[in-house]
Every structure is written in structure tokens, then in C-alpha cells.
Tab-separated table of N, CA and C in Angstrom:
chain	number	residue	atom	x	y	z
A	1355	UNK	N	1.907	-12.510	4.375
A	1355	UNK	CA	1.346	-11.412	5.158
A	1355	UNK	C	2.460	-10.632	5.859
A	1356	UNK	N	3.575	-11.162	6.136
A	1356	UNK	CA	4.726	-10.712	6.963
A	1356	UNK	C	4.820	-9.772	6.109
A	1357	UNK	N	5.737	-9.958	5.232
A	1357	UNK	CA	6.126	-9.668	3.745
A	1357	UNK	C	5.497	-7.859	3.510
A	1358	UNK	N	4.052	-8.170	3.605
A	1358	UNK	CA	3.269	-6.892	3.396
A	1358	UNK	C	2.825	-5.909	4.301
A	1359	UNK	N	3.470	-6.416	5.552
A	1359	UNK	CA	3.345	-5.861	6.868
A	1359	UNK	C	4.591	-4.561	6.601
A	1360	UNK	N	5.431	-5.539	6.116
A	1360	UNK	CA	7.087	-4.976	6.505
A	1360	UNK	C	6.886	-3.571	5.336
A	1361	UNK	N	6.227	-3.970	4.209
A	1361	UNK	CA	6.239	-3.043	3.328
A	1361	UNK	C	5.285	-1.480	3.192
A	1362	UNK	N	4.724	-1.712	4.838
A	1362	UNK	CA	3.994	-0.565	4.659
A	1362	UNK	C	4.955	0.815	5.204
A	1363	UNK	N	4.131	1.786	5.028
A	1363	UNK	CA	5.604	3.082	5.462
A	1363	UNK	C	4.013	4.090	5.954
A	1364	UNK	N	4.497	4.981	6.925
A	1364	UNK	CA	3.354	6.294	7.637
A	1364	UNK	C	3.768	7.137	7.012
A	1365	UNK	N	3.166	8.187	5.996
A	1365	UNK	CA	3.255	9.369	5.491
A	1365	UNK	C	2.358	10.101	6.010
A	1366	UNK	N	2.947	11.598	5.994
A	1366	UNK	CA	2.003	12.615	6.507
A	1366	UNK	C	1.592	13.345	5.645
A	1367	UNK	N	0.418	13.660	5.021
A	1367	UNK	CA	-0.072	14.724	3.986
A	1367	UNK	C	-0.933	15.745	3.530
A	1368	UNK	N	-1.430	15.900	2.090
A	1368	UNK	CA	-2.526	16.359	2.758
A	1368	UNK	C	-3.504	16.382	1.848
A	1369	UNK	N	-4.839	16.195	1.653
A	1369	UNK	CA	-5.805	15.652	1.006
A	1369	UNK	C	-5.680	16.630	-0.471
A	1370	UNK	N	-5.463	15.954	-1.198
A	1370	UNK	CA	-5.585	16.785	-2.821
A	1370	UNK	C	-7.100	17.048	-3.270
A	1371	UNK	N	-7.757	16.174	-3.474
A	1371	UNK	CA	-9.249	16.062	-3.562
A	1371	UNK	C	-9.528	14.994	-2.739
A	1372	UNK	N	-10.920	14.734	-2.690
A	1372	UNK	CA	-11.769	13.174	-2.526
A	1372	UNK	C	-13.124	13.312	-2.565
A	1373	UNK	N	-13.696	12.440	-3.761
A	1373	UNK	CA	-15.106	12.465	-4.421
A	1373	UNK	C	-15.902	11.695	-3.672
A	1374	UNK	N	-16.905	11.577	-2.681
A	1374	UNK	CA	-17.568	10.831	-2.194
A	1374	UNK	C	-18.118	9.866	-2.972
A	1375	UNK	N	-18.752	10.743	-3.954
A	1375	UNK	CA	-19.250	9.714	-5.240
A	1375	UNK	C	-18.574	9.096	-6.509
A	1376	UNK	N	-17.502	8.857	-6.197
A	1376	UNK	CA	-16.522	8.619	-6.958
A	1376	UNK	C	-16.262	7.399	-6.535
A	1377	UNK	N	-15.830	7.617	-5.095
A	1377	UNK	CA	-15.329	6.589	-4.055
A	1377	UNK	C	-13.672	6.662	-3.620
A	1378	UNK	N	-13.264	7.741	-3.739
A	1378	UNK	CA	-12.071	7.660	-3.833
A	1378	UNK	C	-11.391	9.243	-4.357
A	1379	UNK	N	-9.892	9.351	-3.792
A	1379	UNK	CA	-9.420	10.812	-3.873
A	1379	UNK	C	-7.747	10.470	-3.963
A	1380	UNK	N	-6.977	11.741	-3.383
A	1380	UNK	CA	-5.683	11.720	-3.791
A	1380	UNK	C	-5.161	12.898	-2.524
A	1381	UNK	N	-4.128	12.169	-2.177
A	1381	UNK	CA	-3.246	12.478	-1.064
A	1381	UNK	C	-1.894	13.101	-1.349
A	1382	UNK	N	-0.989	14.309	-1.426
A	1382	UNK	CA	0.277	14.567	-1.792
A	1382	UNK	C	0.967	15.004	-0.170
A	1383	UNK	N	2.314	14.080	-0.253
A	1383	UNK	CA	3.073	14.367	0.628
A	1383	UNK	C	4.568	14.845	0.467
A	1384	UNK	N	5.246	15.786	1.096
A	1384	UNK	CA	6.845	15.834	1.072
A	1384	UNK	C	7.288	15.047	0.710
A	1385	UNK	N	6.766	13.756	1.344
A	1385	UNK	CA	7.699	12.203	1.788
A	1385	UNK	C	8.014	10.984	0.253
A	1386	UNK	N	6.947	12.150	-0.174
A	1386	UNK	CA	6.568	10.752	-1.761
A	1386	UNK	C	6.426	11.997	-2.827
A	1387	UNK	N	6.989	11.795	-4.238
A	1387	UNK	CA	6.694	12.202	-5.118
A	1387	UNK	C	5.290	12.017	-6.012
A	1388	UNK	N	4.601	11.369	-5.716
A	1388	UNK	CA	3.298	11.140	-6.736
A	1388	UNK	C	2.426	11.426	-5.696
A	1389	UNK	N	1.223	11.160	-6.836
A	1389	UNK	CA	-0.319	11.230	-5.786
A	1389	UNK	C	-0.190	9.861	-5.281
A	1390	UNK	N	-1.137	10.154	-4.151
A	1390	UNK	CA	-1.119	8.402	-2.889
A	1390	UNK	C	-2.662	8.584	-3.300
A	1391	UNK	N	-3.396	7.139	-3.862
A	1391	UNK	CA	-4.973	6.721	-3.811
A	1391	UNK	C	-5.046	6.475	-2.728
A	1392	UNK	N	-6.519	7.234	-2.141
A	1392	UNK	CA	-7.068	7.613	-0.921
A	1392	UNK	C	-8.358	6.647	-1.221
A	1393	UNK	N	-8.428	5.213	-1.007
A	1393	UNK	CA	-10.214	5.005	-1.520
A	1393	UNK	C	-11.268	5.107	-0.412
A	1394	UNK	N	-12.361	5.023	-0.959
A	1394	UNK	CA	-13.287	5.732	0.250
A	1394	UNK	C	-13.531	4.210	1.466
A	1395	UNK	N	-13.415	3.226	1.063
A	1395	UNK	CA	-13.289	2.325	2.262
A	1395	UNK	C	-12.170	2.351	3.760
A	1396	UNK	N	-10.873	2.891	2.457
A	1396	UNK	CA	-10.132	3.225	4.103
A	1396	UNK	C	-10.697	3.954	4.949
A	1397	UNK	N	-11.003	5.165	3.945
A	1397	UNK	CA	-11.609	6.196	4.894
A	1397	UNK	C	-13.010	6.057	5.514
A	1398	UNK	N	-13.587	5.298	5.175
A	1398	UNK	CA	-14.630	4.764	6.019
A	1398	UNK	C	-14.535	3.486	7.375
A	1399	UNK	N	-13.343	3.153	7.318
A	1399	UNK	CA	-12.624	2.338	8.115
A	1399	UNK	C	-12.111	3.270	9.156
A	1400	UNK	N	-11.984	4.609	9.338
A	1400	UNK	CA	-11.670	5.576	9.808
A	1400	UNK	C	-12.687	6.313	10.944
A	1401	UNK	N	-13.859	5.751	10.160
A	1401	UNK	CA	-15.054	5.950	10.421
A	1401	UNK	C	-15.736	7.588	10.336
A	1402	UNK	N	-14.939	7.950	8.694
A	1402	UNK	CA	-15.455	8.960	7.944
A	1402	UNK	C	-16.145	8.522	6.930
A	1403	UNK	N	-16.798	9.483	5.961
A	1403	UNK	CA	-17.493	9.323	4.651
A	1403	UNK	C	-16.735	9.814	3.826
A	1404	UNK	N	-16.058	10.883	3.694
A	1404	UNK	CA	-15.475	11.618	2.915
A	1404	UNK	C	-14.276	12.648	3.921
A	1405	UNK	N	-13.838	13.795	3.174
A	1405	UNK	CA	-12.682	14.182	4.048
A	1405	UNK	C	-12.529	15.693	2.994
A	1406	UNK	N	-12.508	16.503	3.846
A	1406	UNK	CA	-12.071	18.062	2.951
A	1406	UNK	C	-10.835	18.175	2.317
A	1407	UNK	N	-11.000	18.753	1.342
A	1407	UNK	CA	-9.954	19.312	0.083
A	1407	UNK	C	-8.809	19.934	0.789
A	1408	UNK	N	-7.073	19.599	0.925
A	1408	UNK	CA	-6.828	19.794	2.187
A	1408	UNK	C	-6.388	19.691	3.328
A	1409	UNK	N	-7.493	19.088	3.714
A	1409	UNK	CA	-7.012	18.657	5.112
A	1409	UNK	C	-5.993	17.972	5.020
A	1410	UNK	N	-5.143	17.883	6.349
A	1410	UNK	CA	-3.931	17.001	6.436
A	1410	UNK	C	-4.152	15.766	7.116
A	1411	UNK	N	-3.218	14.745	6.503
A	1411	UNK	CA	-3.892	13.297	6.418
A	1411	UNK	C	-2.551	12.276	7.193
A	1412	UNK	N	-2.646	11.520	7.763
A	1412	UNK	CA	-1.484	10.607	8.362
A	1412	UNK	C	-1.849	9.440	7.906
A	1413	UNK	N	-1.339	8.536	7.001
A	1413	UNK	CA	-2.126	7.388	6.749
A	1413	UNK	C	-0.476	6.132	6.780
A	1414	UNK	N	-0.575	5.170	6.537
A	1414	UNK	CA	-0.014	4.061	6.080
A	1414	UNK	C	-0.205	3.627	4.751
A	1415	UNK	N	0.779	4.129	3.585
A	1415	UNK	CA	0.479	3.332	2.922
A	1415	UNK	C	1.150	2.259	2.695
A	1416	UNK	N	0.998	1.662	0.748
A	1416	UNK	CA	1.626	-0.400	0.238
A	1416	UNK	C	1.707	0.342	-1.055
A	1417	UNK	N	3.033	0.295	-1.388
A	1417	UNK	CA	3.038	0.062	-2.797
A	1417	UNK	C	2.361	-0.790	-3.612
A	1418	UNK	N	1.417	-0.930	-4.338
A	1418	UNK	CA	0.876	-1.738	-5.503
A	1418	UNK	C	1.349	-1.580	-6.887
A	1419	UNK	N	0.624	-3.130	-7.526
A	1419	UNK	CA	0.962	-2.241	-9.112
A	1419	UNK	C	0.730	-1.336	-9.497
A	1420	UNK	N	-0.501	-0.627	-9.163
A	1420	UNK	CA	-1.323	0.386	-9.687
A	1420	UNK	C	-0.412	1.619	-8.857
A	1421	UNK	N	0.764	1.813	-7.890
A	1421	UNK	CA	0.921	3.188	-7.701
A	1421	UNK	C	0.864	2.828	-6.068
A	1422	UNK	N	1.424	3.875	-5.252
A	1422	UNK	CA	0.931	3.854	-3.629
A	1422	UNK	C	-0.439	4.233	-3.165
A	1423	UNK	N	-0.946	3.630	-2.320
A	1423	UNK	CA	-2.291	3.357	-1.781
A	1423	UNK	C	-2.150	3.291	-0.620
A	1424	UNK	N	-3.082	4.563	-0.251
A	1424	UNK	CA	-3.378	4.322	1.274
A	1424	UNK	C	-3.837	3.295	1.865
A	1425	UNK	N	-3.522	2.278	3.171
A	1425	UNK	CA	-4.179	1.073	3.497
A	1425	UNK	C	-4.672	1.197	4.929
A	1426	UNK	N	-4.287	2.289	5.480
A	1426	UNK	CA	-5.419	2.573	7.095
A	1426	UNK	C	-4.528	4.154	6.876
A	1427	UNK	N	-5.708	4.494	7.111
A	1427	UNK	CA	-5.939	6.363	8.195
A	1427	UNK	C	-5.980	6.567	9.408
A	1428	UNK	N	-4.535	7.218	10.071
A	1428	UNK	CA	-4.355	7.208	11.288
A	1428	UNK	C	-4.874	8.573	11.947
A	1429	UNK	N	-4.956	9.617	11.135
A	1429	UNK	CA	-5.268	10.576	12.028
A	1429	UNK	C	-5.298	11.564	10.251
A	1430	UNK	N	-6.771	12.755	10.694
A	1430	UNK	CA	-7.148	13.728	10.468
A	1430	UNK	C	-6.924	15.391	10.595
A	1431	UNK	N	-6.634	15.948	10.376
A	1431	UNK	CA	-6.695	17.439	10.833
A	1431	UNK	C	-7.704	18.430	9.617
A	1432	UNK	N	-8.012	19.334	10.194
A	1432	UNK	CA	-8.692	20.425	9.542
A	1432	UNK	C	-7.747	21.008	8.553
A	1433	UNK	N	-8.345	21.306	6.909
A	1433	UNK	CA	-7.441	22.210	6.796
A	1433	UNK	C	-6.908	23.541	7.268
A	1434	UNK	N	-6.217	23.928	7.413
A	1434	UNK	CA	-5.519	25.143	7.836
A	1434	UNK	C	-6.283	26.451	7.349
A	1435	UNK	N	-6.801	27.240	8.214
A	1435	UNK	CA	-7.573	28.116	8.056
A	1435	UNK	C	-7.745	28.880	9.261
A	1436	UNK	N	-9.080	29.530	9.560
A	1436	UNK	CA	-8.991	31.182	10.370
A	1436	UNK	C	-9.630	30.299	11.172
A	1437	UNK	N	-9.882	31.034	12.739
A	1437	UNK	CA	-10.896	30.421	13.616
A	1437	UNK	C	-12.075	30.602	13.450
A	1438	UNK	N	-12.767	29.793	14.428
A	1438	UNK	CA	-14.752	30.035	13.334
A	1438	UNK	C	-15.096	30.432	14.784
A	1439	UNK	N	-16.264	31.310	14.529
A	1439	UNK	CA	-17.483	31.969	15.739
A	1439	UNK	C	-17.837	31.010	16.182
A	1440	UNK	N	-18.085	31.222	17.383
A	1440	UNK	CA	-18.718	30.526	18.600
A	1440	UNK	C	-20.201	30.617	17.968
A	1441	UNK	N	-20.569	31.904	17.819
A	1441	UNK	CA	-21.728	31.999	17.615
A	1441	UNK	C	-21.876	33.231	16.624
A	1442	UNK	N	-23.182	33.982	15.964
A	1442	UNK	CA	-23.213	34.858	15.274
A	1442	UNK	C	-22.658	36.105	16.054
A	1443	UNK	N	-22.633	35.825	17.539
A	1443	UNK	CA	-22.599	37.334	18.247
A	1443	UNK	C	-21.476	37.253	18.813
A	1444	UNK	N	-20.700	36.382	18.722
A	1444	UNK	CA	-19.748	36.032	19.603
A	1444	UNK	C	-18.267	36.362	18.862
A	1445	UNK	N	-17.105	37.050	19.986
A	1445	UNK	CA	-15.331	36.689	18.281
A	1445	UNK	C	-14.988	35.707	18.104
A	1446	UNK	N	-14.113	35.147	17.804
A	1446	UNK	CA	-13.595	33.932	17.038
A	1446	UNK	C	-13.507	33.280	18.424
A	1447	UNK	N	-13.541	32.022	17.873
A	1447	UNK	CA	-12.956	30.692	19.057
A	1447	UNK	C	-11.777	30.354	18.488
A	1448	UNK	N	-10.827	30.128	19.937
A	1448	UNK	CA	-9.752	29.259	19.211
A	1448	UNK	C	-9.873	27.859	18.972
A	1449	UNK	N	-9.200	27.096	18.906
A	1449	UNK	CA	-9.250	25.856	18.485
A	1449	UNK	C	-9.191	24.821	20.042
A	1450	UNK	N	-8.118	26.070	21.119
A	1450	UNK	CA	-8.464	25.394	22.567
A	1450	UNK	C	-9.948	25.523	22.930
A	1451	UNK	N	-10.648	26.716	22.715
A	1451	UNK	CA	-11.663	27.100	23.119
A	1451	UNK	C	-12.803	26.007	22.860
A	1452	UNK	N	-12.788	25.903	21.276
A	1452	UNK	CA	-13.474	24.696	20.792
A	1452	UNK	C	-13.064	23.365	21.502
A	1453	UNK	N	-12.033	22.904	21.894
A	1453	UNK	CA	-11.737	21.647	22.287
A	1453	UNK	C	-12.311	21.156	24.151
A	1454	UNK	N	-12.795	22.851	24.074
A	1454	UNK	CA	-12.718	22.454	25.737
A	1454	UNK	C	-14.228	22.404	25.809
A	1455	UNK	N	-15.337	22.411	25.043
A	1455	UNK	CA	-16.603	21.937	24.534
A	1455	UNK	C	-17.039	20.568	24.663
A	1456	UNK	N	-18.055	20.479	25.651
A	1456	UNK	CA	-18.168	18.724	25.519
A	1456	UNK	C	-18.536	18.050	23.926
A	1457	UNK	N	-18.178	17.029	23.938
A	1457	UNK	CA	-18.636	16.206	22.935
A	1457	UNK	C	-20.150	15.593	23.147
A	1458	UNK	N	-20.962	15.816	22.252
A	1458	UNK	CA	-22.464	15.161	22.350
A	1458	UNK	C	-22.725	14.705	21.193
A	1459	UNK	N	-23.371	13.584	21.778
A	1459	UNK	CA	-23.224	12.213	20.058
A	1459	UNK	C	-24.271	12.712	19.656
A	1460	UNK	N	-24.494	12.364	18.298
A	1460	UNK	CA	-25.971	12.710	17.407
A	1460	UNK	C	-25.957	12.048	15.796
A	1461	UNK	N	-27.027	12.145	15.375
A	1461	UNK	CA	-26.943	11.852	14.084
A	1461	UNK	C	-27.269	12.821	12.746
A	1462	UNK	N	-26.947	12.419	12.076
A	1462	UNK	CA	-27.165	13.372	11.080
A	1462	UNK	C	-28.691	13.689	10.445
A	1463	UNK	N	-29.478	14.700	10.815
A	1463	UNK	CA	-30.976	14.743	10.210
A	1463	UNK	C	-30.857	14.662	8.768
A	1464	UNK	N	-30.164	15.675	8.074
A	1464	UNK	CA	-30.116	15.857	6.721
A	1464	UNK	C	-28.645	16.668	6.480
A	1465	UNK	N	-28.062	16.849	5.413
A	1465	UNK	CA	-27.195	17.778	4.795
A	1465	UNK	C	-27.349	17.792	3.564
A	1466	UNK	N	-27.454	18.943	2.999
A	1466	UNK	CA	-26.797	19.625	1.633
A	1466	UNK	C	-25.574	20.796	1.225
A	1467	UNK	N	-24.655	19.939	0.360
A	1467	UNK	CA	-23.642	20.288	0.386
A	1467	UNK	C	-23.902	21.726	-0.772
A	1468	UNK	N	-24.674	21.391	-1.241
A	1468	UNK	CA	-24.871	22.369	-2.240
A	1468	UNK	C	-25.683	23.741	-2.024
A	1469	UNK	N	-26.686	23.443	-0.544
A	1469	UNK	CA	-26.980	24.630	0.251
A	1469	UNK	C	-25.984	24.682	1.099
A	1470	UNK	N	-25.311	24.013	1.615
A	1470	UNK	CA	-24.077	24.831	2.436
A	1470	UNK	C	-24.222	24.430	4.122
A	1471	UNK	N	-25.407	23.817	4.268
A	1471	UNK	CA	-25.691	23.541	5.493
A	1471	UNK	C	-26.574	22.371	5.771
A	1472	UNK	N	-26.930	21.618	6.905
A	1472	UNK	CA	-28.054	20.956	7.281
A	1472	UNK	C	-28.141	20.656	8.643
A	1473	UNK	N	-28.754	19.609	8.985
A	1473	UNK	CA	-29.266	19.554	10.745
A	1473	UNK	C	-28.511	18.120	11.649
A	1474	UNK	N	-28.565	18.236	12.790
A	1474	UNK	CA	-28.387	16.886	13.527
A	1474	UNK	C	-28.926	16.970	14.434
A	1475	UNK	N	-29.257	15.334	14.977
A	1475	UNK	CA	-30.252	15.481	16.385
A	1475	UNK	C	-29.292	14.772	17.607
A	1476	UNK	N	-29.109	15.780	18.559
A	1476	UNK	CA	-27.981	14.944	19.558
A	1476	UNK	C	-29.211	14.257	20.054
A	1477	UNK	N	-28.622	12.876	20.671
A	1477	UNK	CA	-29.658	11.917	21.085
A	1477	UNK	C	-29.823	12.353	22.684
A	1478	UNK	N	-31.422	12.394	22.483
A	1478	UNK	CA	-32.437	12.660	24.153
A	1478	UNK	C	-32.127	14.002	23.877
A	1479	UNK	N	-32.595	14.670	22.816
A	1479	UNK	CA	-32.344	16.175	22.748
A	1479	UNK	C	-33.707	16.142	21.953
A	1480	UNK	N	-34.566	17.696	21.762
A	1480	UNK	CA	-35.544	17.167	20.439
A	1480	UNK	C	-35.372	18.328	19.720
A	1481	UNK	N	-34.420	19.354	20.373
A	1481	UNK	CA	-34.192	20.197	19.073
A	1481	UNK	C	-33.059	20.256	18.198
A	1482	UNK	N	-33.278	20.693	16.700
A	1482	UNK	CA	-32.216	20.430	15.976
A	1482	UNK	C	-30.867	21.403	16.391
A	1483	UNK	N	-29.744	20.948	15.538
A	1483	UNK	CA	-28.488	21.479	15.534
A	1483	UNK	C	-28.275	21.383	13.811
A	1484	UNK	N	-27.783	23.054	14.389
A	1484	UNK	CA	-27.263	23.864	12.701
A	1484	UNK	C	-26.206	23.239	12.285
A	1485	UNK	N	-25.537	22.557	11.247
A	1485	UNK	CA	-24.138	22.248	10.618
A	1485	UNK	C	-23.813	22.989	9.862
A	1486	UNK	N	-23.034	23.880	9.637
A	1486	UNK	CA	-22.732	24.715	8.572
A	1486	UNK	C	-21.427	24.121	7.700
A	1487	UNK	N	-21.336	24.538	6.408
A	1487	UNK	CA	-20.580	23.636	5.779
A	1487	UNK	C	-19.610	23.950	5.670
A	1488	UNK	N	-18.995	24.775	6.190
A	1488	UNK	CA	-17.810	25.641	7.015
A	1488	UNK	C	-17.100	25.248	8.284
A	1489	UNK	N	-17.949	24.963	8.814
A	1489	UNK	CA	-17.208	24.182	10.517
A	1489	UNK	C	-17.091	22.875	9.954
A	1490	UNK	N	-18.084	22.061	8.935
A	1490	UNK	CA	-17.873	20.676	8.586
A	1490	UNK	C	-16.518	20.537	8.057
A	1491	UNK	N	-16.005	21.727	6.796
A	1491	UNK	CA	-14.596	21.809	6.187
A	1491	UNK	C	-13.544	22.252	7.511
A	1492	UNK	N	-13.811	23.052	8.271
A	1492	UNK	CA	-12.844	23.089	9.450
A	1492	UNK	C	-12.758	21.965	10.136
A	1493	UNK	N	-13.603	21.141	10.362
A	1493	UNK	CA	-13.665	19.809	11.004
A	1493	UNK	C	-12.798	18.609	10.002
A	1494	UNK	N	-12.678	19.048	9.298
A	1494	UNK	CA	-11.631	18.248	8.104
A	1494	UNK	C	-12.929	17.400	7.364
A	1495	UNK	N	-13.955	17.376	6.998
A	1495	UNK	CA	-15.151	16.904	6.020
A	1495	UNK	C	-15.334	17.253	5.338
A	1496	UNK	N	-16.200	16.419	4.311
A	1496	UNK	CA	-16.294	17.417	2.670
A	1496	UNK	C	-18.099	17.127	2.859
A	1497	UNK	N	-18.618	16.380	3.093
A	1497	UNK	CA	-19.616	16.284	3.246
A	1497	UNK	C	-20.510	15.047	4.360
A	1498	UNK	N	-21.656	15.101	4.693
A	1498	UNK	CA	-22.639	14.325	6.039
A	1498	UNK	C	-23.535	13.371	5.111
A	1499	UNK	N	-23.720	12.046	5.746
A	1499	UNK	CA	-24.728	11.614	5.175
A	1499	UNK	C	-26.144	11.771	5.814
A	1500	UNK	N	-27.024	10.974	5.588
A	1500	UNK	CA	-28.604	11.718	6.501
A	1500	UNK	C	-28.300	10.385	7.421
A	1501	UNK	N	-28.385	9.894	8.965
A	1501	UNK	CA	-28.512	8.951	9.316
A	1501	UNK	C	-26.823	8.499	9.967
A	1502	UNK	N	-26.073	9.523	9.472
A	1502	UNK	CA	-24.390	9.052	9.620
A	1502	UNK	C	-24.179	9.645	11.682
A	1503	UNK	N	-23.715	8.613	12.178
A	1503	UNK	CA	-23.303	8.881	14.067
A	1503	UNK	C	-22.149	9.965	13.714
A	1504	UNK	N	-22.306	10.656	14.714
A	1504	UNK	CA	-21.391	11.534	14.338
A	1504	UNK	C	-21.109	12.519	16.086
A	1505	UNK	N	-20.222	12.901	16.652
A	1505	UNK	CA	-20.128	13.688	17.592
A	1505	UNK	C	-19.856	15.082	17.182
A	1506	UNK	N	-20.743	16.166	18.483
A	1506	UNK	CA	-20.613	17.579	17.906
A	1506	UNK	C	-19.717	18.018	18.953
A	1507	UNK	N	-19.232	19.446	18.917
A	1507	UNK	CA	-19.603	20.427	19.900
A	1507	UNK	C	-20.154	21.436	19.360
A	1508	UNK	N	-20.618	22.062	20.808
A	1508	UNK	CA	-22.408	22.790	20.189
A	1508	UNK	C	-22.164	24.361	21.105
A	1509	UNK	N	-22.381	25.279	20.008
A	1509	UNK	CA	-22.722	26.701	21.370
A	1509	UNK	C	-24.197	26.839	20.928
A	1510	UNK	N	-24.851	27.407	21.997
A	1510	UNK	CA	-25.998	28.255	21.523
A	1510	UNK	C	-26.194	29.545	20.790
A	1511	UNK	N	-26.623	29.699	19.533
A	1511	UNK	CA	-26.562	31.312	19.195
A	1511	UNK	C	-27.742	31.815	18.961
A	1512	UNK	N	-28.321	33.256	17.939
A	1512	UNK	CA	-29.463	33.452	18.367
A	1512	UNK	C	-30.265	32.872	18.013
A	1513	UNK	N	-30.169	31.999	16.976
A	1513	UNK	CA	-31.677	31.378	16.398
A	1513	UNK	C	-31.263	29.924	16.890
A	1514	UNK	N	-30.461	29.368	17.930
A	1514	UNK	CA	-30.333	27.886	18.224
A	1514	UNK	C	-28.759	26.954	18.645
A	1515	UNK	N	-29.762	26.213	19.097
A	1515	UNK	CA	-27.933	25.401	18.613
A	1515	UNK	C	-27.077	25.100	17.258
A	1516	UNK	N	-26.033	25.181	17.371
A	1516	UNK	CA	-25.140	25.514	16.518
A	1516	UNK	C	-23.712	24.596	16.584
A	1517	UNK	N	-23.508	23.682	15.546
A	1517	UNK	CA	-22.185	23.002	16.130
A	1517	UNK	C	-21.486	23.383	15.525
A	1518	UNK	N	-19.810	23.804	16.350
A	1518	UNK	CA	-18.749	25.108	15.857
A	1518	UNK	C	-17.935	23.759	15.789
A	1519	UNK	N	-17.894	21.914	16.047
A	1519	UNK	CA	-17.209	21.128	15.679
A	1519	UNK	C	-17.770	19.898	15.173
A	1520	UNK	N	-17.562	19.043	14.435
A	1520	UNK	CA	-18.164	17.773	14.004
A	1520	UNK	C	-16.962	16.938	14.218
A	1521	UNK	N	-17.100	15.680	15.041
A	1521	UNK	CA	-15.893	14.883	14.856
A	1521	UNK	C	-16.804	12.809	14.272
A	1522	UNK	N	-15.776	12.277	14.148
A	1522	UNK	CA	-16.549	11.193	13.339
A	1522	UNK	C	-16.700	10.505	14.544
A	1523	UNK	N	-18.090	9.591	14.953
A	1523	UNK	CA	-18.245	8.169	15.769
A	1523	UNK	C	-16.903	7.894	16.305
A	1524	UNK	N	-15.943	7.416	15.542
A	1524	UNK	CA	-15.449	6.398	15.657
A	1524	UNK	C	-13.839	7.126	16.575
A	1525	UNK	N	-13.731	8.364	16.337
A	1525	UNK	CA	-12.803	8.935	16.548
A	1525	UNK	C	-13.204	9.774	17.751
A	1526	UNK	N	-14.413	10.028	17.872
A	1526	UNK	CA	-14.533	10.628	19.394
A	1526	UNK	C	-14.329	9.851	20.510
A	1527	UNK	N	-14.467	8.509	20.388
A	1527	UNK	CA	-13.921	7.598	21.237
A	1527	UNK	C	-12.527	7.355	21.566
A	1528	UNK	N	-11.874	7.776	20.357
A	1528	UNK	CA	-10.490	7.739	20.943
A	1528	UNK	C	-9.771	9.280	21.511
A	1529	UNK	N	-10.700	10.100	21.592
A	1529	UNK	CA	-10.480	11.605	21.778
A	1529	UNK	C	-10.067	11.320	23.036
């Protein structure tokens, strides 16, 4: 165990793909010449489901036979892109703007990735919240499961609440 401790190394990168239903994706960094296997358990150890096309990734990996492999995910970012609306009526938010938004836990009602959007219910709330599949990819996600904990931040716009951030369970705790 020493042995495999010593052999791990932190690369910084950034998500090539990752198939939810696959179980697994591909990571390219400066630091390494090949693709790094991303499987979906680390990243659920992360306490994600999946992760946007992209995004930039900090992980640890282990050389194996099979090639380098990610073995824990230390940290997430959005891919690199424009700022998103507060609301339909509102100009862009920055990314401070967004950060200075409380966090409110909730779960996931439904998503479809293939409509582009779906709902969450922050808990002791009874109305829904919009996810658009746009703030989910700015949030560094590729896709929600129905039932998945998840923390928002939320503006109001005209037809409702609206979350302009999604961060995972497990990582709003260490926010």
C-alpha cells in the first residue's frame, strides 16, 4: 500500500468527454501526454454523476497496466465560458455575483438532457426550481439524476425560481 501511495502524482486538466452511461470518460493534461481514464466511481466518490465536456479537472492519478487512471477527484471547475443571467430580465452575473448567493440544498425532481432542462425541490420549499442545461454545463455537469442531493443557488425570474448554480452534496459542504 506504501508502494502505491508513493506512486500517485496531482494533475490538473481538463475533461475530454465522460459518458454517464458508459461509466466512464477521458481527461487531457499539459502534465501527461495521453488520455487519463476518468471512471464514473471516482467521480461519484466526488459526489458527482457525471461532469461536462471540458470542464477542468484536478485529480490524482496511478499508473496501471491499462494506462493512467484517475484514483480520487480533488476539485472541479466550470468549463470556461461567458457569464449566465441572473434572470431573463436581468445582465450577466459574474461568477462573484453568483458566489455571493446562498446555497439551498434540494433534490433533483426530474432532468432531461435531451430537452435541455428539468426541476428541483429545495427542501421545506413546495415550489419547483428551473435547471437549465446551461448553468448545469457552467456548473461543470453533463447531466442530473431524478432523486440526486444536490445544492443550488437560486434568483427569482419572471415565471419562478431559477438556479443560475448547481453544486454537488458533497462539495457544498466543503464550500
Amino acid at each position: 500500500m506504501m508502494e502505491e501511495e508513493m506512486e500517485l502524482q496531482t494533475l490538473q486538466g481538463r475533461v475530454k468527454w465522460f459518458d454517464p452511461g458508459k461509466g466512464f470518460g477521458f481527461i487531457v493534461s499539459d502534465d501527461h501526454s495521453g488520455d487519463i481514464l476518468l471512471h464514473a466511481n471516482v467521480l461519484r466518490n466526488f459526489g458527482q454523476s457525471s461532469v461536462a465536456d471540458g470542464a477542468g479537472i484536478t485529480v490524482k492519478v496511478q499508473q496501471t497496466q491499462r494506462g493512467v487512471q484517475a484514483v480520487e477527484v480533488l476539485k472541479i471547475d466550470p468549463p470556461e465560458g461567458s457569464a449566465l443571467p441572473l434572470s431573463e430580465e436581468e445582465s450577466l452575473a459574474t461568477p462573484e455575483e453568483i458566489a455571493a448567493l446562498p446555497l439551498e440544498p434540494a433534490r433533483v425532481k426530474w432532468f432531461d438532457k435531451g430537452k435541455g432542462f428539468g426541476f428541483a425541490n429545495v427542501f421545506g420549499r413546495p415550489e419547483d426550481v428551473f435547471v437549465h442545461i446551461e448553468v448545469l454545463r457552467h456548473s461543470g455537469f453533463a447531466d442530473l439524476a431524478a432523486g440526486e442531493a444536490i445544492c443550488l443557488r437560486i434568483v427569482e425570474g419572471k415565471r419562478g425560481r431559477m438556479a443560475v448554480q448547481v453544486v454537488s452534496w458533497e462539495t457544498s459542504i466543503r464550500v
